[in-house]
Tab-separated table of C-alpha atoms in Angstrom:
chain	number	residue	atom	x	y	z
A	1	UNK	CA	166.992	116.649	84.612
A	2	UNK	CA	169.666	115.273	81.896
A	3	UNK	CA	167.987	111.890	80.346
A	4	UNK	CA	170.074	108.722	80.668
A	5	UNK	CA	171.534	108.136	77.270
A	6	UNK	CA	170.717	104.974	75.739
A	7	UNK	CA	172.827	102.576	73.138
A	8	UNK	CA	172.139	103.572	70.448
A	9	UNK	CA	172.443	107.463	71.132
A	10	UNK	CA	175.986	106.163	71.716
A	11	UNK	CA	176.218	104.708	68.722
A	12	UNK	CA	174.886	108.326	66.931
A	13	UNK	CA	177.175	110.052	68.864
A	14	UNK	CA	180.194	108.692	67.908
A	15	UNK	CA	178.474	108.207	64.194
A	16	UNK	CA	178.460	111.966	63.409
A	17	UNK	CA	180.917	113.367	66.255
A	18	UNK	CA	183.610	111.338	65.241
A	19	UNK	CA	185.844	110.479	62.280
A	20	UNK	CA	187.552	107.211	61.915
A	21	UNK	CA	191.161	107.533	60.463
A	22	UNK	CA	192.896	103.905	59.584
A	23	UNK	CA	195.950	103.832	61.473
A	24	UNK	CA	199.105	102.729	59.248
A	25	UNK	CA	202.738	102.184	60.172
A	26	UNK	CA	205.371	103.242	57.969
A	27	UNK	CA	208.997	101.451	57.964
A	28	UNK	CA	212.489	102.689	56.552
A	29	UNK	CA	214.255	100.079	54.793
A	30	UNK	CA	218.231	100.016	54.790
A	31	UNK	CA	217.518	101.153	50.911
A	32	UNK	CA	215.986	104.530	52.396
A	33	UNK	CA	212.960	103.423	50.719
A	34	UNK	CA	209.486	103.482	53.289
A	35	UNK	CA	207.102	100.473	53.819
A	36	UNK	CA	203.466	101.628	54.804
A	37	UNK	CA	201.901	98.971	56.752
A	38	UNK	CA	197.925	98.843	57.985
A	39	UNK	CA	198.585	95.384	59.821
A	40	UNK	CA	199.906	94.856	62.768
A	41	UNK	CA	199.648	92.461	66.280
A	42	UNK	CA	197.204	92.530	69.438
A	43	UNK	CA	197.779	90.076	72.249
A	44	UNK	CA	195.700	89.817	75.203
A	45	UNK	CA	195.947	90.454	78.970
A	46	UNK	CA	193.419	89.550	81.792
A	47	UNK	CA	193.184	89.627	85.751
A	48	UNK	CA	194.658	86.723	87.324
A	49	UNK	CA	193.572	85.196	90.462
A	50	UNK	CA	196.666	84.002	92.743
A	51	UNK	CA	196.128	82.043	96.310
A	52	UNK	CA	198.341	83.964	99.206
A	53	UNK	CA	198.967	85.400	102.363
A	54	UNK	CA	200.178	89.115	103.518
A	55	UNK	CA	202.569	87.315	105.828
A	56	UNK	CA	205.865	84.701	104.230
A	57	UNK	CA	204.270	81.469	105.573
A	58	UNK	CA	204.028	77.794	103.702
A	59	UNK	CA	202.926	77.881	100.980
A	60	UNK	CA	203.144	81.468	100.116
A	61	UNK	CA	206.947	81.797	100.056
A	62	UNK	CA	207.139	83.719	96.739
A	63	UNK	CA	207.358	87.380	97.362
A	64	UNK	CA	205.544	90.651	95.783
A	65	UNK	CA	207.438	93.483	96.026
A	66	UNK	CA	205.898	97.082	96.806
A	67	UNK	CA	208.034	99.789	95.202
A	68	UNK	CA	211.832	100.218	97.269
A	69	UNK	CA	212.734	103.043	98.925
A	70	UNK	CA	216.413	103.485	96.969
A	71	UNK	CA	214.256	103.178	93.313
A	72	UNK	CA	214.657	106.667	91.491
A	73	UNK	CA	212.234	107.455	88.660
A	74	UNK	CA	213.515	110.346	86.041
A	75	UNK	CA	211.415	111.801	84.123
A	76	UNK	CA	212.452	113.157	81.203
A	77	UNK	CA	209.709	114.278	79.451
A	78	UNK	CA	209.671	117.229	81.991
A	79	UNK	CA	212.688	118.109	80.806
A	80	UNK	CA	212.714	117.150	77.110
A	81	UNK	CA	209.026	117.643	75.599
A	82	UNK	CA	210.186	116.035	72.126
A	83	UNK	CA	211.091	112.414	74.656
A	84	UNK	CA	207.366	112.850	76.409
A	85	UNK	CA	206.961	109.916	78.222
A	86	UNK	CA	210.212	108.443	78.609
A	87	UNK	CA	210.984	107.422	81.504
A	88	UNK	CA	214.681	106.536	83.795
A	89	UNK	CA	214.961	104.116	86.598
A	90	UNK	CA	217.688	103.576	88.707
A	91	UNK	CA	219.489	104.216	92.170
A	92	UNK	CA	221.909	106.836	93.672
A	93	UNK	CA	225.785	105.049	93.810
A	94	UNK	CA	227.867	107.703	95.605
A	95	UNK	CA	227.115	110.975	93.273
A	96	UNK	CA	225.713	108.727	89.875
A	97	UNK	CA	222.417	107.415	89.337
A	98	UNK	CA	223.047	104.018	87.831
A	99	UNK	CA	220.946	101.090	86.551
A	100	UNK	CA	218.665	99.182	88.891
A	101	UNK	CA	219.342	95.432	89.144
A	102	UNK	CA	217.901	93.270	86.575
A	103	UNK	CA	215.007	90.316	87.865
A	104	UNK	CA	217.876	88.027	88.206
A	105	UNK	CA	219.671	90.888	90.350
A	106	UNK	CA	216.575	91.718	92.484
A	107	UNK	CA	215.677	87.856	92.826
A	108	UNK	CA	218.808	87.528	94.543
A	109	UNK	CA	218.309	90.239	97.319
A	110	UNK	CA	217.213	88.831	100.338
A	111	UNK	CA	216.739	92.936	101.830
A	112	UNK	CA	214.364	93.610	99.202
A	113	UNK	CA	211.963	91.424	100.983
A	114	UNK	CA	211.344	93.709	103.536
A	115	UNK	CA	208.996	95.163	101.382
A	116	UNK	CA	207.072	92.450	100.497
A	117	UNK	CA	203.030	93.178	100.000
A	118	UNK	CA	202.069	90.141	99.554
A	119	UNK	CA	203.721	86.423	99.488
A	120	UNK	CA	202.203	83.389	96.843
A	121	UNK	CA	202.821	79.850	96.410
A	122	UNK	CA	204.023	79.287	92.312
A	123	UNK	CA	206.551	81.892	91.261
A	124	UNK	CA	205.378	81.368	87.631
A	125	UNK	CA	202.111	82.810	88.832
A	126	UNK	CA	204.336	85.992	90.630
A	127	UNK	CA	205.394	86.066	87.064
A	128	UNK	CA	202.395	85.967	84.583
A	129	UNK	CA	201.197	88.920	87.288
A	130	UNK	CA	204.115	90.767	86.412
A	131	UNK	CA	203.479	91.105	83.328
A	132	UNK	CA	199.622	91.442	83.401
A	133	UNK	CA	199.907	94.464	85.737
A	134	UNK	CA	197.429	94.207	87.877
A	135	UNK	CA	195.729	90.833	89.751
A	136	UNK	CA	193.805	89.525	93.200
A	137	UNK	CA	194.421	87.440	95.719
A	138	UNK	CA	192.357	84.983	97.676
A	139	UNK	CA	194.082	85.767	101.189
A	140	UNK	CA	193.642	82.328	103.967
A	141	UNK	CA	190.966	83.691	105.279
A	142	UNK	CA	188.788	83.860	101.853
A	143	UNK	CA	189.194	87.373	101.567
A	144	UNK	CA	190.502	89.099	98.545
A	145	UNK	CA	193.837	91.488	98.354
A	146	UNK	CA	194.247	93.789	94.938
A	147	UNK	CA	197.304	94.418	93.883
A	148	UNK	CA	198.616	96.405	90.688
A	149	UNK	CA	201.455	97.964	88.750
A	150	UNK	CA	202.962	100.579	91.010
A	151	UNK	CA	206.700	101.019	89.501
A	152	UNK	CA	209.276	98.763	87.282
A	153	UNK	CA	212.661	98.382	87.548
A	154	UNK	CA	213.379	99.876	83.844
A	155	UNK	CA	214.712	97.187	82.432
A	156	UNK	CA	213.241	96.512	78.588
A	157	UNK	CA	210.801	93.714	78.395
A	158	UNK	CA	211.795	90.528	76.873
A	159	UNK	CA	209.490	87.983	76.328
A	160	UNK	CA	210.726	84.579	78.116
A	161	UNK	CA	208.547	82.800	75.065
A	162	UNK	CA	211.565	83.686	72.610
A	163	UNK	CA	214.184	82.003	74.531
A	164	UNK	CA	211.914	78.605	74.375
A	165	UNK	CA	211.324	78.926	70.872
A	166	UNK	CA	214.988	79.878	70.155
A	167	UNK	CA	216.322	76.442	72.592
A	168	UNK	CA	213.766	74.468	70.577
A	169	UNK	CA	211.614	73.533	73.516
A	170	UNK	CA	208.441	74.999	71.816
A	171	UNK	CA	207.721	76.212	68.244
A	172	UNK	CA	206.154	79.084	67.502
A	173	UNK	CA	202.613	77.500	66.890
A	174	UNK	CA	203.006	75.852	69.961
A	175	UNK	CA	203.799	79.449	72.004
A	176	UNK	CA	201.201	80.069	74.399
A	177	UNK	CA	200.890	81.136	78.629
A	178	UNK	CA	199.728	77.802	78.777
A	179	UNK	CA	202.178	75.729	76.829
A	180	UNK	CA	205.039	78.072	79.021
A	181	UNK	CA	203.374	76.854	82.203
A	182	UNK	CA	203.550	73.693	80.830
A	183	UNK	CA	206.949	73.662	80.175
A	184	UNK	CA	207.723	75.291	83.708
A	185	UNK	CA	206.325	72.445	85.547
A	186	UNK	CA	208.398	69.805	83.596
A	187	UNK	CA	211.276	71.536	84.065
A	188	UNK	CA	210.989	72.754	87.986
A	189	UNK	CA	214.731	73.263	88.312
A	190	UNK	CA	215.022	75.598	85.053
A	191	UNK	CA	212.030	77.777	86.391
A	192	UNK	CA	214.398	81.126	87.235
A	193	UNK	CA	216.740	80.833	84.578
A	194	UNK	CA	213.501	81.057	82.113
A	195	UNK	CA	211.726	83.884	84.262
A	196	UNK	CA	215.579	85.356	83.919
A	197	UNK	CA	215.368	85.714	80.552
A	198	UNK	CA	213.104	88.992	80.880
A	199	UNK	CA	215.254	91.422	83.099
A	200	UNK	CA	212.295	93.842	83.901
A	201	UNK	CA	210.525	93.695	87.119
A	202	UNK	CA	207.515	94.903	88.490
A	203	UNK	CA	206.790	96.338	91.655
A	204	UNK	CA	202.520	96.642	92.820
A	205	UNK	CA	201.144	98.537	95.266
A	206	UNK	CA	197.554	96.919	97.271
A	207	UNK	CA	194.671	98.765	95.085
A	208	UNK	CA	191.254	99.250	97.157
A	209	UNK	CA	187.989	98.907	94.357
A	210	UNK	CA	184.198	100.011	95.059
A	211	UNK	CA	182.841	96.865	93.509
A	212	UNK	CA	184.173	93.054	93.203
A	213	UNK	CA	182.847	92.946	89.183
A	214	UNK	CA	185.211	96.410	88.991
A	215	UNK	CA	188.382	96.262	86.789
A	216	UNK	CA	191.810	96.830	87.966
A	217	UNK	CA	192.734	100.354	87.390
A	218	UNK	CA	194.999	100.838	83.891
A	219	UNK	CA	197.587	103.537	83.136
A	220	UNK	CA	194.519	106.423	82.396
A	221	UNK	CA	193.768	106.049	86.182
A	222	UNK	CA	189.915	104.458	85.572
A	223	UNK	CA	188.727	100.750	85.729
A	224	UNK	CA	189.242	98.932	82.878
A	225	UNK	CA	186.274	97.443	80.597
A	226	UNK	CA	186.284	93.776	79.831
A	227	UNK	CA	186.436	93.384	75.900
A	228	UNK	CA	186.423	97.593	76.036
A	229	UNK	CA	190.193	98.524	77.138
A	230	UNK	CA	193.167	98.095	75.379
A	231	UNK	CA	196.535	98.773	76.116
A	232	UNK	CA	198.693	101.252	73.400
A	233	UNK	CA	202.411	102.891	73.185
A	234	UNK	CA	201.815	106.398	74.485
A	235	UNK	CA	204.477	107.369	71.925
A	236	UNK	CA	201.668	107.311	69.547
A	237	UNK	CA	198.048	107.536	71.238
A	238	UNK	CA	196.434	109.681	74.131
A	239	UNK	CA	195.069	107.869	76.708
A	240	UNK	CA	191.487	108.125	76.388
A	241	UNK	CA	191.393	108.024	72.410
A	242	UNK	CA	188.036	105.778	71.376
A	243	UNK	CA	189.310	103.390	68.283
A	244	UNK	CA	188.510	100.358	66.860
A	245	UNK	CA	190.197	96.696	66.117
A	246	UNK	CA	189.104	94.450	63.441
A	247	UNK	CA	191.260	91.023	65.121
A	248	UNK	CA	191.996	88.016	62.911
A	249	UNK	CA	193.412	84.651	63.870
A	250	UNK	CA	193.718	81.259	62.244
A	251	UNK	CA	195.117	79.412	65.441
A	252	UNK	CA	193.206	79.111	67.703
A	253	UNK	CA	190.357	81.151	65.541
A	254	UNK	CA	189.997	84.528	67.076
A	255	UNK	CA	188.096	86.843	64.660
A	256	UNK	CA	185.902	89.869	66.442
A	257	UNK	CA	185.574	93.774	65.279
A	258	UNK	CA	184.850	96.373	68.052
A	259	UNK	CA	184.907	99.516	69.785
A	260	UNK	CA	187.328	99.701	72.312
A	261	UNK	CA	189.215	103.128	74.413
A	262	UNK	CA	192.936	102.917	74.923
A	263	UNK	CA	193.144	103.122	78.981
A	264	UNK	CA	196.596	101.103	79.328
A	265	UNK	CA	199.985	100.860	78.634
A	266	UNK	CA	202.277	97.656	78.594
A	267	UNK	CA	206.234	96.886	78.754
A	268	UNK	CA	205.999	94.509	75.337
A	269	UNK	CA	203.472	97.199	73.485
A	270	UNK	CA	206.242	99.336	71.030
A	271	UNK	CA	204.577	100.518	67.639
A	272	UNK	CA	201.889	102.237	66.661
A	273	UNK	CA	200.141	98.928	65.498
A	274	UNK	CA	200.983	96.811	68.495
A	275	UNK	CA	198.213	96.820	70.969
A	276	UNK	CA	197.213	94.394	74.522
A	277	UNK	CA	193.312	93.586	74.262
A	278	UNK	CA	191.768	92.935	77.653
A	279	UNK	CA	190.064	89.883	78.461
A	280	UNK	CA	188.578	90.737	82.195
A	281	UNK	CA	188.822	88.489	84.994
A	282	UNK	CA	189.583	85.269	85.811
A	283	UNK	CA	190.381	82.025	84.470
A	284	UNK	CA	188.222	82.002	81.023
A	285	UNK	CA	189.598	85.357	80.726
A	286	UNK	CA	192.878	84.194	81.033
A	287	UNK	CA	192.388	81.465	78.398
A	288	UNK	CA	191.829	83.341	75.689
A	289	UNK	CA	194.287	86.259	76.949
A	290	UNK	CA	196.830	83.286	76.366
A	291	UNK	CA	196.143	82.149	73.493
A	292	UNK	CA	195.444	85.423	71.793
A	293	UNK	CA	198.466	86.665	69.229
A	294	UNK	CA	196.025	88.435	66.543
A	295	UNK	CA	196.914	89.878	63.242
A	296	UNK	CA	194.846	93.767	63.916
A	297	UNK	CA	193.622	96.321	61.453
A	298	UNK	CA	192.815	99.176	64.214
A	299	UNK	CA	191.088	102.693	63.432
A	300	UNK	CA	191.629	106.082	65.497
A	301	UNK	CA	188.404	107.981	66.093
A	302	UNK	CA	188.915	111.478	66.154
A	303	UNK	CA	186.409	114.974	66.918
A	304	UNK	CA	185.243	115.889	63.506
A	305	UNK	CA	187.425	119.287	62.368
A	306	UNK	CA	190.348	118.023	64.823
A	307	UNK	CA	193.422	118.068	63.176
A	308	UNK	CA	195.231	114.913	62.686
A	309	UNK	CA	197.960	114.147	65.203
A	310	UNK	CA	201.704	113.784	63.147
């Protein structure tokens, strides 16, 4: 009978199985010249909890959308290996397959509503679970619905933060989740035209879990790990790859060094130093998942004698 292994044969494992490679980015100039780079950003993502119904009923008048019947998905990795990953999204007009409709578009369309998984009372809340992927919901009879990402509508991600900054209504030091809800409730009548400001849109499907302490399920198809996931551009990483994050923050202070497994993907995460840390569940998780916009050293641990990805 195999014997259960304990911490610190982990830690040995990994200690002479694996080879930790620093991770460094390397920018062309408009001079031609290159700019190598070991620094980059982490931010953080969490779980939310949201109050709703399965039915459109006061309060829950704010819809989540399952994924639309007329929503085509191209991939074109299947056709061009060297674009792995890349995805299209769009919908069949006569014999063209043209863009879907933007969140202002789709926000508009009262037929989309038919499918509706799920209706909730703030639409900043529909938002901020948007773009954390994944979420539950306390249902009116106490019981809990999970939802997560299912399909998007391809539009890029923009972060609605920018457009704040760039009207003056917050400075950058000031840019948090919290300081945007914030703002959102002083201003209840400029609520869409902020959530406007990012065209991409996310459609969940209900996700069924074996335990209420497990993690919504991230873009490698397992649970995440609180503090143990994070979320990486597939462009550069494997799914799966253990690494590690040295964090650094002045404001708030946020300063932490660990193991973590890349198990997620994100709309904002582009680079191969950009990276979304998650937090767990909840609303302490959500806290610091707010607040968090690190400055990240990160390392790639590799199978001693394999060869080092270009």
């Amino acid at each position: 009978m195999a014997q259960k292994m304990q911490p610190t044969d982990a830690k040995g494992f990994f200690l002479t199985q694996f080879v930790p490679y620093q991770i460094t980015a390397w920018t062309k100039n408009e001079d031609k010249s290159v700019t190598a780079s070991t620094s980059g950003m982490m931010t953080g993502y969490y779980e939310p909890l949201l109050y709703g119904s399965r039915t459109k009923k006061k309060p829950y008048t704010v819809p989540l959308h399952g994924t639309p019947d007329d929503l085509i998905t191209v991939d074109l990795g299947e056709l061009y290996p060297q674009i792995k990953g890349l995805r299209l999204r769009g919908r069949v007009e006569g014999q063209r397959l043209v863009p879907y409709g933007s969140r202002a578009d789709l926000t508009k369309q009262k037929g989309l509503d038919q499918w509706a998984i799920a209706w909730v009372e703030d639409p900043v809340s529909a938002f901020f679970l948007q773009v954390q992927g994944s979420g539950r919901i306390v249902l009116p009879d106490g019981s809990y619905m999970r939802v997560g990402y299912a399909n998007t509508n391809g539009h890029p991600y923009k972060a609605i933060g920018r457009w704040l900054i760039d009207k003056g209504y917050l400075t950058a030091d000031q840019l948090s989740m919290q300081s945007i809800r914030a703002w959102a409730e002083q201003n209840p009548k400029r609520v869409a035209e902020l959530l406007n400001q990012n065209p991409s849109y996310i459609f969940f499907t209900e996700r069924q879990a074996k335990a209420f302490d497990e993690g919504p399920i991230g873009a490698q198809g397992v649970p995440l790990t609180p503090l143990g996931s994070i979320a990486v551009d597939r462009r550069y990483y494997q799914l799966g790859w253990p690494m590690i994050v040295d964090v650094n923050q002045d404001n708030p202070e946020m300063r932490f060094t660990r193991a973590v497994v890349a198990q997620d993907t994100g709309g904002a995460i582009k680079g191969p130093i950009r990276f979304d840390f998650f937090w767990g569940f909840g609303e302490q998780a959500g806290e610091l998942a707010g607040r968090q916009k690190s400055d990240v050293k990160a390392w790639v641990m590799l199978p001693v004698g394999m060869k080092i990805p270009n």
